[in-house]
């Protein structure tokens, strides 16, 4: 039978408990979830790519159905290349919706068969955003409670 493979694309700078929740819930629907860190070589990240990949791998070390990779391409092209007919995304609020709506249309334009599946965030994780976590970290606040791994030594 055909495997149902989903690509979960994002910047994941950093990967948070909100993202972890989407992956774990995605596994109820899909046989395989590929976490794709979209990385433009010209754009600087706050948390280095290799550190984040390693932390995400550790987070899902007991889940062989979860893979992590970095890519520098259109998300829809990457999905097609990976044999992923589904894109997985999380929705926190109407701001997310506006953005996700346009992105989903563009992805469909690039890869006609792709289907974007949205999971509504779990309420207790809705306030978590990578942007806010970066600010907390930048000014010396501990961010451990928002992450499914220890960040230390970045
Ligand atoms: P991008 O830069 O592509 O928006 P992000 O890493 O910020 O990448 O987010 C990736 C996906 O995870 C997006 O669909 C985003 O809406 C979703 N997401 C981010 N934070 C949460 C959260 N706390 N709960 C659920 N989904 C979330």
mmCIF file of C-alpha atoms in Angstrom, residues 16-81:
data_model
loop_
_atom_site.group_PDB
_atom_site.id
_atom_site.type_symbol
_atom_site.label_atom_id
_atom_site.label_comp_id
_atom_site.label_asym_id
_atom_site.label_seq_id
_atom_site.Cartn_x
_atom_site.Cartn_y
_atom_site.Cartn_z
ATOM 1 C CA UNK A 16 9.270 24.297 19.998
ATOM 2 C CA UNK A 17 6.836 22.192 22.000
ATOM 3 C CA UNK A 18 4.156 23.610 19.678
ATOM 4 C CA UNK A 19 5.947 22.055 16.694
ATOM 5 C CA UNK A 20 6.487 18.783 18.580
ATOM 6 C CA UNK A 21 2.756 18.588 19.248
ATOM 7 C CA UNK A 22 1.971 19.004 15.539
ATOM 8 C CA UNK A 23 4.420 16.208 14.626
ATOM 9 C CA UNK A 24 3.052 13.802 17.237
ATOM 10 C CA UNK A 25 -0.516 14.467 16.181
ATOM 11 C CA UNK A 26 0.531 14.216 12.544
ATOM 12 C CA UNK A 27 1.718 10.676 13.227
ATOM 13 C CA UNK A 28 -1.892 9.705 13.960
ATOM 14 C CA UNK A 29 -2.719 10.587 10.360
ATOM 15 C CA UNK A 30 0.445 9.851 8.378
ATOM 16 C CA UNK A 31 2.792 6.877 8.136
ATOM 17 C CA UNK A 32 5.809 9.136 7.971
ATOM 18 C CA UNK A 33 6.471 12.750 8.915
ATOM 19 C CA UNK A 34 9.502 14.510 7.476
ATOM 20 C CA UNK A 35 10.452 17.643 9.374
ATOM 21 C CA UNK A 36 11.955 19.951 6.756
ATOM 22 C CA UNK A 37 13.989 22.907 7.949
ATOM 23 C CA UNK A 38 13.728 25.476 5.192
ATOM 24 C CA UNK A 39 17.072 27.165 5.070
ATOM 25 C CA UNK A 40 18.166 29.911 2.744
ATOM 26 C CA UNK A 41 21.965 30.005 2.750
ATOM 27 C CA UNK A 42 21.844 33.832 2.569
ATOM 28 C CA UNK A 43 19.632 34.225 5.617
ATOM 29 C CA UNK A 44 21.179 34.026 9.029
ATOM 30 C CA UNK A 45 19.480 31.887 11.637
ATOM 31 C CA UNK A 46 19.482 32.573 15.373
ATOM 32 C CA UNK A 47 19.965 28.926 16.356
ATOM 33 C CA UNK A 48 22.486 27.191 14.063
ATOM 34 C CA UNK A 49 21.049 24.687 11.624
ATOM 35 C CA UNK A 50 23.237 21.757 12.707
ATOM 36 C CA UNK A 51 22.374 22.303 16.378
ATOM 37 C CA UNK A 52 18.656 22.421 15.619
ATOM 38 C CA UNK A 53 18.786 19.298 13.430
ATOM 39 C CA UNK A 54 20.565 17.407 16.156
ATOM 40 C CA UNK A 55 18.079 18.560 18.844
ATOM 41 C CA UNK A 56 15.102 17.559 16.714
ATOM 42 C CA UNK A 57 16.673 14.168 15.992
ATOM 43 C CA UNK A 58 17.129 13.622 19.727
ATOM 44 C CA UNK A 59 13.525 14.637 20.384
ATOM 45 C CA UNK A 60 12.232 11.961 18.018
ATOM 46 C CA UNK A 61 14.889 9.293 18.552
ATOM 47 C CA UNK A 62 12.200 6.790 19.502
ATOM 48 C CA UNK A 63 10.112 7.525 16.416
ATOM 49 C CA UNK A 64 11.528 5.847 13.309
ATOM 50 C CA UNK A 65 8.607 7.344 11.321
ATOM 51 C CA UNK A 66 10.025 10.829 11.876
ATOM 52 C CA UNK A 67 12.901 12.159 9.781
ATOM 53 C CA UNK A 68 14.644 15.507 9.838
ATOM 54 C CA UNK A 69 16.258 17.275 6.913
ATOM 55 C CA UNK A 70 17.255 20.740 5.777
ATOM 56 C CA UNK A 71 16.400 22.071 2.323
ATOM 57 C CA UNK A 72 16.944 25.146 0.204
ATOM 58 C CA UNK A 73 14.220 24.945 -2.429
ATOM 59 C CA UNK A 74 10.540 25.658 -2.919
ATOM 60 C CA UNK A 75 8.710 23.614 -0.309
ATOM 61 C CA UNK A 76 6.385 22.109 -2.895
ATOM 62 C CA UNK A 77 9.309 20.994 -5.057
ATOM 63 C CA UNK A 78 10.944 19.390 -2.053
ATOM 64 C CA UNK A 79 7.716 17.596 -1.151
ATOM 65 C CA UNK A 80 7.410 16.179 -4.653
ATOM 66 C CA UNK A 81 11.039 15.061 -4.611
#
